[in-house]
mmCIF file of C-alpha atoms and ligand atoms in Angstrom:
data_model
loop_
_atom_site.group_PDB
_atom_site.id
_atom_site.type_symbol
_atom_site.label_atom_id
_atom_site.label_comp_id
_atom_site.label_asym_id
_atom_site.label_seq_id
_atom_site.Cartn_x
_atom_site.Cartn_y
_atom_site.Cartn_z
ATOM 1 C CA UNK K 155 19.474 12.213 -18.590
ATOM 2 C CA UNK K 156 20.554 15.623 -17.372
ATOM 3 C CA UNK K 157 21.975 16.360 -20.816
ATOM 4 C CA UNK K 158 18.935 15.253 -22.792
ATOM 5 C CA UNK K 159 16.856 17.834 -20.985
ATOM 6 C CA UNK K 160 13.643 15.838 -20.611
ATOM 7 C CA UNK K 161 13.172 15.552 -16.892
ATOM 8 C CA UNK K 162 9.516 14.827 -16.355
ATOM 9 C CA UNK K 163 6.832 12.724 -18.077
ATOM 10 C CA UNK K 164 9.315 11.699 -20.781
ATOM 11 C CA UNK K 165 10.612 8.542 -22.479
ATOM 12 C CA UNK K 166 11.877 6.856 -19.323
ATOM 13 C CA UNK K 167 8.455 7.219 -17.732
ATOM 14 C CA UNK K 168 6.795 5.709 -20.820
ATOM 15 C CA UNK K 169 9.340 2.873 -20.773
ATOM 16 C CA UNK K 170 8.716 2.219 -17.093
ATOM 17 C CA UNK K 171 4.958 2.165 -17.678
ATOM 18 C CA UNK K 172 5.411 -0.520 -20.366
ATOM 19 C CA UNK K 173 7.761 -2.526 -18.166
ATOM 20 C CA UNK K 174 5.315 -2.374 -15.255
ATOM 21 C CA UNK K 175 2.439 -3.343 -17.541
ATOM 22 C CA UNK K 176 4.445 -6.403 -18.562
ATOM 23 C CA UNK K 177 5.358 -7.193 -14.948
ATOM 24 C CA UNK K 178 1.865 -6.812 -13.510
ATOM 25 C CA UNK K 179 -0.220 -7.785 -16.531
ATOM 26 C CA UNK K 180 -2.104 -4.468 -16.342
ATOM 27 C CA UNK K 181 -3.469 -3.129 -19.632
ATOM 28 C CA UNK K 182 -2.694 0.404 -18.441
ATOM 29 C CA UNK K 183 -0.094 1.820 -16.095
ATOM 30 C CA UNK K 184 -0.074 5.568 -15.466
ATOM 31 C CA UNK K 185 3.084 6.853 -13.810
ATOM 32 C CA UNK K 186 2.489 9.657 -11.307
ATOM 33 C CA UNK K 187 4.148 11.584 -8.525
ATOM 34 C CA UNK K 188 3.372 9.321 -5.535
ATOM 35 C CA UNK K 189 1.183 6.491 -4.346
ATOM 36 C CA UNK K 190 -1.030 9.038 -2.605
ATOM 37 C CA UNK K 191 -1.620 10.959 -5.836
ATOM 38 C CA UNK K 192 -2.283 7.661 -7.584
ATOM 39 C CA UNK K 193 -5.102 6.962 -5.102
ATOM 40 C CA UNK K 194 -6.616 10.434 -5.594
ATOM 41 C CA UNK K 195 -6.470 10.131 -9.382
ATOM 42 C CA UNK K 196 -7.806 6.571 -9.328
ATOM 43 C CA UNK K 197 -10.808 7.564 -7.212
ATOM 44 C CA UNK K 198 -11.610 10.524 -9.444
ATOM 45 C CA UNK K 199 -11.088 8.513 -12.634
ATOM 46 C CA UNK K 200 -13.272 5.695 -11.296
ATOM 47 C CA UNK K 201 -16.130 8.174 -11.037
ATOM 48 C CA UNK K 202 -16.141 9.413 -7.449
ATOM 49 C CA UNK K 203 -18.497 12.374 -7.161
ATOM 50 C CA UNK K 204 -18.371 15.023 -4.445
ATOM 51 C CA UNK K 205 -19.753 13.607 -1.217
ATOM 52 C CA UNK K 206 -19.604 9.956 -2.252
ATOM 53 C CA UNK K 207 -18.625 7.635 0.561
ATOM 54 C CA UNK K 208 -15.713 5.227 0.358
ATOM 55 C CA UNK K 209 -15.346 2.422 2.905
ATOM 56 C CA UNK K 210 -11.736 2.312 4.131
ATOM 57 C CA UNK K 211 -10.187 0.039 6.793
ATOM 58 C CA UNK K 212 -9.502 1.749 10.119
ATOM 59 C CA UNK K 213 -6.039 0.158 10.196
ATOM 60 C CA UNK K 214 -3.923 1.531 7.343
ATOM 61 C CA UNK K 215 -1.585 4.285 6.270
ATOM 62 C CA UNK K 216 -3.248 7.697 6.500
ATOM 63 C CA UNK K 217 -3.189 8.151 2.702
ATOM 64 C CA UNK K 218 -5.833 5.433 2.254
ATOM 65 C CA UNK K 219 -8.344 7.777 3.897
ATOM 66 C CA UNK K 220 -6.898 11.222 3.116
ATOM 67 C CA UNK K 221 -6.921 10.385 -0.607
ATOM 68 C CA UNK K 222 -10.698 9.999 -0.361
ATOM 69 C CA UNK K 223 -11.028 13.503 1.118
ATOM 70 C CA UNK K 224 -8.621 14.944 -1.467
ATOM 71 C CA UNK K 225 -10.703 13.371 -4.248
ATOM 72 C CA UNK K 226 -13.831 15.043 -2.849
ATOM 73 C CA UNK K 227 -15.334 12.042 -1.085
ATOM 74 C CA UNK K 228 -15.984 10.981 2.483
ATOM 75 C CA UNK K 229 -14.189 8.097 4.164
ATOM 76 C CA UNK K 230 -16.336 5.670 6.155
ATOM 77 C CA UNK K 231 -14.301 3.365 8.349
ATOM 78 C CA UNK K 232 -14.651 -0.390 8.761
ATOM 79 C CA UNK K 233 -12.793 -2.788 11.026
ATOM 80 C CA UNK K 234 -10.170 -5.291 9.909
ATOM 81 C CA UNK K 235 -10.430 -9.045 10.295
ATOM 82 C CA UNK K 236 -9.359 -10.488 13.641
ATOM 83 C CA UNK K 237 -6.797 -12.829 12.113
ATOM 84 C CA UNK K 238 -5.224 -10.618 9.453
ATOM 85 C CA UNK K 239 -4.887 -6.985 8.451
ATOM 86 C CA UNK K 240 -7.455 -6.891 5.656
ATOM 87 C CA UNK K 241 -10.782 -5.070 5.743
ATOM 88 C CA UNK K 242 -13.528 -7.208 7.287
ATOM 89 C CA UNK K 243 -16.316 -7.817 4.738
ATOM 90 C CA UNK K 244 -18.915 -8.085 7.526
ATOM 91 C CA UNK K 245 -17.855 -4.685 8.845
ATOM 92 C CA UNK K 246 -18.081 -3.231 5.302
ATOM 93 C CA UNK K 247 -21.679 -4.405 5.082
ATOM 94 C CA UNK K 248 -22.411 -2.931 8.518
ATOM 95 C CA UNK K 249 -21.087 0.580 7.789
ATOM 96 C CA UNK K 250 -22.142 1.022 4.135
ATOM 97 C CA UNK K 251 -25.155 3.266 3.552
ATOM 98 C CA UNK K 252 -27.086 4.978 0.764
ATOM 99 C CA UNK K 253 -24.252 7.296 -0.213
ATOM 100 C CA UNK K 254 -21.559 4.612 -0.196
ATOM 101 C CA UNK K 255 -20.229 3.918 -3.680
ATOM 102 C CA UNK K 256 -16.730 2.491 -3.205
ATOM 103 C CA UNK K 257 -14.786 0.149 -0.986
ATOM 104 C CA UNK K 258 -11.011 0.365 -0.734
ATOM 105 C CA UNK K 259 -9.361 -2.845 0.450
ATOM 106 C CA UNK K 260 -5.728 -2.237 1.460
ATOM 107 C CA UNK K 261 -3.176 -5.012 1.006
ATOM 108 C CA UNK K 262 -1.024 -4.395 4.048
ATOM 109 C CA UNK K 263 2.377 -5.731 5.000
ATOM 110 C CA UNK K 264 2.952 -9.170 3.490
ATOM 111 C CA UNK K 265 -0.535 -10.395 2.604
ATOM 112 C CA UNK K 266 -3.334 -9.838 0.183
ATOM 113 C CA UNK K 267 -6.761 -9.007 1.544
ATOM 114 C CA UNK K 268 -9.219 -11.913 1.396
ATOM 115 C CA UNK K 269 -10.330 -10.417 -1.895
ATOM 116 C CA UNK K 270 -12.956 -12.975 -2.905
ATOM 117 C CA UNK K 271 -14.993 -12.097 0.169
ATOM 118 C CA UNK K 272 -14.490 -8.352 -0.388
ATOM 119 C CA UNK K 273 -15.569 -8.656 -4.043
ATOM 120 C CA UNK K 274 -18.580 -10.623 -2.924
ATOM 121 C CA UNK K 275 -19.765 -8.019 -0.404
ATOM 122 C CA UNK K 276 -19.019 -5.216 -2.911
ATOM 123 C CA UNK K 277 -21.135 -6.963 -5.539
ATOM 124 C CA UNK K 278 -24.017 -7.437 -3.104
ATOM 125 C CA UNK K 279 -23.919 -3.765 -2.053
ATOM 126 C CA UNK K 280 -23.225 -2.403 -5.550
ATOM 127 C CA UNK K 281 -19.865 -0.884 -4.587
ATOM 128 C CA UNK K 282 -16.908 -0.306 -6.897
ATOM 129 C CA UNK K 283 -13.666 -1.843 -5.585
ATOM 130 C CA UNK K 284 -10.544 0.331 -5.780
ATOM 131 C CA UNK K 285 -7.478 -1.268 -4.226
ATOM 132 C CA UNK K 286 -4.859 0.477 -2.168
ATOM 133 C CA UNK K 287 -2.183 -1.855 -3.458
ATOM 134 C CA UNK K 288 0.572 0.708 -2.756
ATOM 135 C CA UNK K 289 2.597 -1.911 -0.826
ATOM 136 C CA UNK K 290 1.647 -4.877 -2.958
ATOM 137 C CA UNK K 291 3.981 -5.034 -5.935
ATOM 138 C CA UNK K 292 4.583 -8.683 -6.787
ATOM 139 C CA UNK K 293 1.494 -9.893 -4.909
ATOM 140 C CA UNK K 294 -0.870 -11.991 -7.010
ATOM 141 C CA UNK K 295 -4.213 -13.596 -6.332
ATOM 142 C CA UNK K 296 -4.467 -16.757 -8.455
ATOM 143 C CA UNK K 297 -2.209 -15.130 -11.017
ATOM 144 C CA UNK K 298 -3.865 -11.686 -11.068
ATOM 145 C CA UNK K 299 -1.659 -8.912 -9.750
ATOM 146 C CA UNK K 300 -2.873 -6.794 -6.838
ATOM 147 C CA UNK K 301 -4.564 -3.642 -8.087
ATOM 148 C CA UNK K 302 -6.255 -5.503 -10.939
ATOM 149 C CA UNK K 303 -8.780 -7.424 -8.857
ATOM 150 C CA UNK K 304 -11.390 -4.618 -8.941
ATOM 151 C CA UNK K 305 -11.705 -1.427 -11.001
ATOM 152 C CA UNK K 306 -8.075 -0.447 -10.456
ATOM 153 C CA UNK K 307 -5.263 -0.046 -7.979
ATOM 154 C CA UNK K 308 -2.058 1.825 -7.291
ATOM 155 C CA UNK K 309 1.636 1.313 -6.654
ATOM 156 C CA UNK K 310 3.898 3.418 -4.478
ATOM 157 C CA UNK K 311 7.599 3.675 -5.221
ATOM 158 C CA UNK K 312 8.460 5.523 -2.022
ATOM 159 C CA UNK K 313 12.071 4.569 -1.229
ATOM 160 C CA UNK K 314 11.163 2.076 1.512
ATOM 161 C CA UNK K 315 8.720 0.079 -0.621
ATOM 162 C CA UNK K 316 9.605 -3.271 -2.197
ATOM 163 C CA UNK K 317 10.373 -1.416 -5.436
ATOM 164 C CA UNK K 318 11.668 1.946 -4.243
ATOM 165 C CA UNK K 319 12.761 5.045 -6.154
ATOM 166 C CA UNK K 320 15.224 7.645 -4.877
ATOM 167 C CA UNK K 321 12.375 10.010 -4.089
ATOM 168 C CA UNK K 322 8.629 9.958 -4.547
ATOM 169 C CA UNK K 323 6.816 8.212 -7.383
ATOM 170 C CA UNK K 324 3.729 6.087 -7.873
ATOM 171 C CA UNK K 325 1.434 4.591 -10.486
ATOM 172 C CA UNK K 326 -2.199 3.815 -11.244
ATOM 173 C CA UNK K 327 -2.930 0.289 -12.528
ATOM 174 C CA UNK K 328 -6.125 -0.588 -14.352
ATOM 175 C CA UNK K 329 -7.536 -2.705 -17.162
ATOM 176 C CA UNK K 330 -10.306 -0.167 -17.812
ATOM 177 C CA UNK K 331 -9.545 2.206 -20.722
ATOM 178 C CA UNK K 332 -11.885 4.918 -19.398
ATOM 179 C CA UNK K 333 -10.249 4.969 -15.996
ATOM 180 C CA UNK K 334 -6.837 4.940 -17.677
ATOM 181 C CA UNK K 335 -7.625 7.876 -19.989
ATOM 182 C CA UNK K 336 -9.059 9.968 -17.175
ATOM 183 C CA UNK K 337 -6.174 9.245 -14.799
ATOM 184 C CA UNK K 338 -3.743 9.973 -17.622
ATOM 185 C CA UNK K 339 -5.359 13.362 -18.219
ATOM 186 C CA UNK K 340 -5.733 14.221 -14.539
ATOM 187 C CA UNK K 341 -2.017 13.771 -13.836
ATOM 188 C CA UNK K 342 -1.271 16.359 -16.479
ATOM 189 C CA UNK K 343 -3.629 19.280 -15.867
ATOM 190 C CA UNK K 344 -6.611 17.450 -17.301
ATOM 191 C CA UNK K 345 -5.235 17.267 -20.824
ATOM 192 C CA UNK K 346 -6.511 14.271 -22.740
ATOM 193 C CA UNK K 347 -4.312 12.444 -25.262
ATOM 194 C CA UNK K 348 -1.560 10.075 -24.251
ATOM 195 C CA UNK K 349 1.724 10.913 -25.972
ATOM 196 C CA UNK K 350 5.197 12.124 -25.166
ATOM 197 C CA UNK K 351 7.886 13.958 -27.158
ATOM 198 C CA UNK K 352 6.630 17.485 -26.585
ATOM 199 C CA UNK K 353 3.181 15.986 -26.520
ATOM 200 C CA UNK K 354 2.198 16.009 -30.209
ATOM 201 C CA UNK K 355 -1.423 15.026 -30.334
ATOM 202 C CA UNK K 356 -2.036 16.084 -26.780
ATOM 203 C CA UNK K 357 -4.880 18.453 -26.315
ATOM 204 C CA UNK K 358 -4.058 21.963 -25.176
ATOM 205 C CA UNK K 359 -7.612 22.215 -23.903
ATOM 206 C CA UNK K 360 -8.359 21.155 -20.387
ATOM 207 C CA UNK K 361 -11.170 18.647 -20.268
ATOM 208 C CA UNK K 362 -11.142 18.307 -16.482
ATOM 209 C CA UNK K 363 -9.544 20.318 -13.713
ATOM 210 C CA UNK K 364 -6.458 18.197 -13.192
ATOM 211 C CA UNK K 365 -3.273 18.171 -11.181
ATOM 212 C CA UNK K 366 0.404 18.293 -11.846
ATOM 213 C CA UNK K 367 1.281 14.778 -10.826
ATOM 214 C CA UNK K 368 3.805 13.801 -13.456
ATOM 215 C CA UNK K 369 6.583 11.319 -12.686
ATOM 216 C CA UNK K 370 10.221 12.409 -12.859
ATOM 217 C CA UNK K 371 12.271 10.601 -15.480
ATOM 218 C CA UNK K 372 15.160 10.152 -13.072
ATOM 219 C CA UNK K 373 12.871 8.151 -10.796
ATOM 220 C CA UNK K 374 11.668 6.111 -13.769
ATOM 221 C CA UNK K 375 15.277 5.350 -14.754
ATOM 222 C CA UNK K 376 16.093 4.145 -11.233
ATOM 223 C CA UNK K 377 12.936 2.037 -11.120
ATOM 224 C CA UNK K 378 13.645 0.474 -14.529
ATOM 225 C CA UNK K 379 17.066 -0.601 -13.301
ATOM 226 C CA UNK K 380 15.716 -1.970 -10.029
ATOM 227 C CA UNK K 381 12.805 -3.731 -11.713
ATOM 228 C CA UNK K 382 15.279 -6.130 -13.348
ATOM 229 C CA UNK K 383 16.166 -7.551 -9.928
ATOM 230 C CA UNK K 384 12.766 -7.233 -8.283
ATOM 231 C CA UNK K 385 11.908 -10.939 -8.405
ATOM 232 C CA UNK K 386 15.322 -11.879 -6.998
ATOM 233 C CA UNK K 387 14.795 -9.339 -4.199
ATOM 234 C CA UNK K 388 11.334 -10.738 -3.471
ATOM 235 C CA UNK K 389 12.728 -14.288 -3.296
ATOM 236 C CA UNK K 390 15.470 -13.128 -0.928
ATOM 237 C CA UNK K 391 12.869 -11.406 1.264
ATOM 238 C CA UNK K 392 10.883 -14.650 1.407
ATOM 239 C CA UNK K 393 13.942 -16.634 2.529
ATOM 240 C CA UNK K 394 14.749 -14.099 5.257
ATOM 241 C CA UNK K 395 11.113 -14.096 6.389
ATOM 242 C CA UNK K 396 11.090 -17.897 6.593
ATOM 243 C CA UNK K 397 14.188 -17.702 8.772
ATOM 244 C CA UNK K 398 12.487 -15.208 11.081
ATOM 245 C CA UNK K 399 9.437 -17.448 11.339
ATOM 246 C CA UNK K 400 11.579 -20.478 12.124
ATOM 247 C CA UNK K 401 13.394 -18.651 14.944
ATOM 248 C CA UNK K 402 10.397 -16.828 16.401
ATOM 249 C CA UNK K 403 7.839 -19.642 16.386
ATOM 250 C CA UNK K 404 6.690 -20.447 19.924
ATOM 251 C CA UNK K 405 8.859 -17.743 21.488
ATOM 252 C CA UNK K 406 7.162 -16.450 24.646
ATOM 253 C CA UNK K 407 5.981 -12.849 24.259
ATOM 254 C CA UNK K 408 5.568 -13.110 20.489
ATOM 255 C CA UNK K 409 1.813 -13.315 20.036
ATOM 256 C CA UNK K 410 1.549 -13.573 16.305
ATOM 257 C CA UNK K 411 3.736 -14.126 13.259
ATOM 258 C CA UNK K 412 2.759 -13.298 9.685
ATOM 259 C CA UNK K 413 0.455 -15.998 8.361
ATOM 260 C CA UNK K 414 1.517 -17.500 5.060
ATOM 261 C CA UNK K 415 -1.287 -16.764 2.604
ATOM 262 C CA UNK K 416 -0.573 -17.647 -1.020
ATOM 263 C CA UNK K 417 0.383 -14.824 -3.371
ATOM 264 C CA UNK K 418 1.890 -12.548 -0.726
ATOM 265 C CA UNK K 419 5.253 -10.763 -0.777
ATOM 266 C CA UNK K 420 7.301 -9.961 2.294
ATOM 267 C CA UNK K 421 7.374 -6.203 1.864
ATOM 268 C CA UNK K 422 7.832 -6.063 5.642
ATOM 269 C CA UNK K 423 7.958 -8.690 8.394
ATOM 270 C CA UNK K 424 5.411 -7.678 11.014
ATOM 271 C CA UNK K 425 4.933 -9.502 14.301
ATOM 272 C CA UNK K 426 2.548 -8.854 17.167
ATOM 273 C CA UNK K 427 4.319 -8.636 20.498
ATOM 274 C CA UNK K 428 3.571 -8.258 24.207
ATOM 275 C CA UNK K 429 4.898 -4.995 25.657
ATOM 276 C CA UNK K 430 5.551 -3.887 22.089
ATOM 277 C CA UNK K 431 6.942 -0.431 22.891
ATOM 278 C CA UNK K 432 9.363 -1.777 25.498
ATOM 279 C CA UNK K 433 10.515 -4.433 23.054
ATOM 280 C CA UNK K 434 11.087 -1.777 20.385
ATOM 281 C CA UNK K 435 13.127 0.309 22.861
ATOM 282 C CA UNK K 436 15.166 -2.759 23.847
ATOM 283 C CA UNK K 437 15.890 -3.573 20.204
ATOM 284 C CA UNK K 438 16.792 0.016 19.465
ATOM 285 C CA UNK K 439 19.325 -0.016 22.336
ATOM 286 C CA UNK K 440 20.861 -3.106 20.673
ATOM 287 C CA UNK K 441 21.165 -1.228 17.381
ATOM 288 C CA UNK K 442 18.147 -2.932 15.779
ATOM 289 C CA UNK K 443 15.839 -0.504 14.034
ATOM 290 C CA UNK K 444 12.176 -1.472 14.064
ATOM 291 C CA UNK K 445 9.080 0.420 13.002
ATOM 292 C CA UNK K 446 5.573 0.802 14.377
ATOM 293 C CA UNK K 447 3.744 1.513 11.174
ATOM 294 C CA UNK K 448 0.386 2.663 12.391
ATOM 295 C CA UNK K 449 0.288 3.504 16.107
ATOM 296 C CA UNK K 450 -3.006 5.422 15.741
ATOM 297 C CA UNK K 451 -6.002 3.931 13.917
ATOM 298 C CA UNK K 452 -7.466 6.112 11.194
ATOM 299 C CA UNK K 453 -10.807 6.657 12.938
ATOM 300 C CA UNK K 454 -8.968 8.233 15.894
ATOM 301 C CA UNK K 455 -6.717 10.521 13.848
ATOM 302 C CA UNK K 456 -7.333 14.185 14.710
ATOM 303 C CA UNK K 457 -8.106 15.019 11.059
ATOM 304 C CA UNK K 458 -11.132 12.694 11.201
ATOM 305 C CA UNK K 459 -12.414 13.897 14.565
ATOM 306 C CA UNK K 460 -15.577 15.293 12.966
ATOM 307 C CA UNK K 461 -16.634 11.752 12.048
ATOM 308 C CA UNK K 462 -17.320 11.293 15.750
ATOM 309 C CA UNK K 463 -15.546 7.997 16.418
ATOM 310 C CA UNK K 464 -14.263 6.904 19.771
ATOM 311 C CA UNK K 465 -11.868 4.320 20.993
ATOM 312 C CA UNK K 466 -13.500 0.878 21.011
ATOM 313 C CA UNK K 467 -15.347 1.430 17.712
ATOM 314 C CA UNK K 468 -13.018 -0.868 15.736
ATOM 315 C CA UNK K 469 -11.394 -3.225 18.233
ATOM 316 C CA UNK K 470 -9.382 -5.298 15.762
ATOM 317 C CA UNK K 471 -7.825 -2.198 14.194
ATOM 318 C CA UNK K 472 -7.039 -0.789 17.636
ATOM 319 C CA UNK K 473 -5.418 -4.068 18.764
ATOM 320 C CA UNK K 474 -3.277 -4.100 15.621
ATOM 321 C CA UNK K 475 -2.124 -0.537 16.409
ATOM 322 C CA UNK K 476 -1.101 -1.635 19.926
ATOM 323 C CA UNK K 477 0.789 -4.814 19.123
ATOM 324 C CA UNK K 478 2.273 -4.748 15.622
ATOM 325 C CA UNK K 479 6.003 -4.239 15.134
ATOM 326 C CA UNK K 480 7.915 -4.413 11.868
ATOM 327 C CA UNK K 481 11.307 -6.115 12.174
ATOM 328 C CA UNK K 482 14.147 -5.203 9.824
ATOM 329 C CA UNK K 483 13.790 -6.836 6.395
ATOM 330 C CA UNK K 484 15.656 -5.874 3.242
ATOM 331 C CA UNK K 485 17.278 -7.946 0.512
ATOM 332 C CA UNK K 486 20.872 -7.129 1.522
ATOM 333 C CA UNK K 487 20.283 -8.374 5.050
ATOM 334 C CA UNK K 488 22.189 -11.513 6.077
ATOM 335 C CA UNK K 489 20.785 -14.543 7.901
ATOM 336 C CA UNK K 490 23.185 -13.639 10.732
ATOM 337 C CA UNK K 491 21.367 -10.290 11.015
ATOM 338 C CA UNK K 492 18.057 -12.138 11.360
ATOM 339 C CA UNK K 493 19.574 -14.332 14.068
ATOM 340 C CA UNK K 494 20.837 -11.292 15.944
ATOM 341 C CA UNK K 495 17.383 -9.681 15.929
ATOM 342 C CA UNK K 496 15.716 -12.897 17.119
ATOM 343 C CA UNK K 497 18.351 -13.358 19.829
ATOM 344 C CA UNK K 498 17.622 -9.852 21.125
ATOM 345 C CA UNK K 499 13.890 -10.562 21.178
ATOM 346 C CA UNK K 500 14.495 -13.810 23.087
ATOM 347 C CA UNK K 501 16.702 -11.971 25.624
ATOM 348 C CA UNK K 502 14.071 -9.300 26.120
ATOM 349 C CA UNK K 503 11.271 -11.696 27.065
ATOM 350 C CA UNK K 504 13.605 -13.928 29.109
ATOM 351 C CA UNK K 505 14.428 -10.945 31.311
ATOM 352 C CA UNK K 506 10.762 -10.196 32.050
ATOM 353 C CA UNK K 507 8.642 -11.560 34.891
HETATM 354 C C1 PLP W 810 3.053 3.958 0.986
HETATM 355 C C2 PLP W 810 1.603 3.829 1.030
HETATM 356 C C3 PLP W 810 0.748 4.771 0.432
HETATM 357 C C4 PLP W 810 1.204 6.072 -0.141
HETATM 358 O O1 PLP W 810 2.235 6.022 -1.029
HETATM 359 P P1 PLP W 810 3.206 7.288 -1.197
HETATM 360 O O2 PLP W 810 3.978 6.941 -2.429
HETATM 361 O O3 PLP W 810 4.055 7.336 0.026
HETATM 362 O O4 PLP W 810 2.372 8.491 -1.369
HETATM 363 C C5 PLP W 810 -0.611 4.541 0.484
HETATM 364 N N1 PLP W 810 -1.124 3.465 1.091
HETATM 365 C C6 PLP W 810 -0.339 2.540 1.674
HETATM 366 C C7 PLP W 810 -0.973 1.355 2.308
HETATM 367 C C8 PLP W 810 1.041 2.700 1.682
HETATM 368 O O5 PLP W 810 1.815 1.798 2.291
#
């Protein structure tokens, strides 16, 4: 690849886009620089106008909301459901107003959002659904891949994701040719015309002020290689997750285990735990690396202070921030590793009053 001299937006990227279209069933896959850029481009391509409001769950990665600002819109937060991590349709209906035009369900951790209910509330309120499916490769709702349940979605290939590159990369997924053409142009300085090979046929005129969000071919090459074992990796993750669930069920101190909803993928294995931070410190001292994904809910992030939220506004999101802990989960992990982690958790709670 270094010798052929085509490092960005080249043949490997086009090949990866086709392979991902085959894997997900998307009519269009547009390879870009990151999952965050994919969200920005998707929102713009789906017709977001300056000042439009987008309903976003208060419990998510920051990019779900910052992408709205970067695209020129305004995030409006909603709570998540009490028994999962998906946006609560009742909360969406409560916060949506005259300027609200989109809702962004986020498929977090190992489960799909209850999408039928989200689509239903979106239809009633006249909102366009754009999915933050950055974590959701391999997740399918009755056969339809995440990201294709509304107007479009995204994938992130950040190294820690289920399908990870060796740097940043992402993609827009859609079945809508207009969204696809606009996202395609926006990633490349607003130039319309989808081709490679020194871009014959591509317009040198800029139809829209766009970005430079092209994907590197080296990332595409890595992803193409890893895509061939993605389903085997996902199956291995599921077996490890089942082992965790078996060992952690009914353990004192462990408040909640991931619920098995159909169509999910164990991108991470997230539990809810009493004294979560102390447990994480205990595990760290035993050489077990855990992760608190979102310690601060989005509505209380300093960058959204001007929206005027206070603690207590979205209790389910705030509870999730306090109690969730991601345990180690990766395909090369052994069942003995899972047993070691669970043994350390058991020891921690046994030693407490
Ligand atoms: C990872 C992630 C993103 C952003 O993807 P990047 O490739 O890191 O920019 C957005 N939303 C969610 C929910 C994510 O997990």
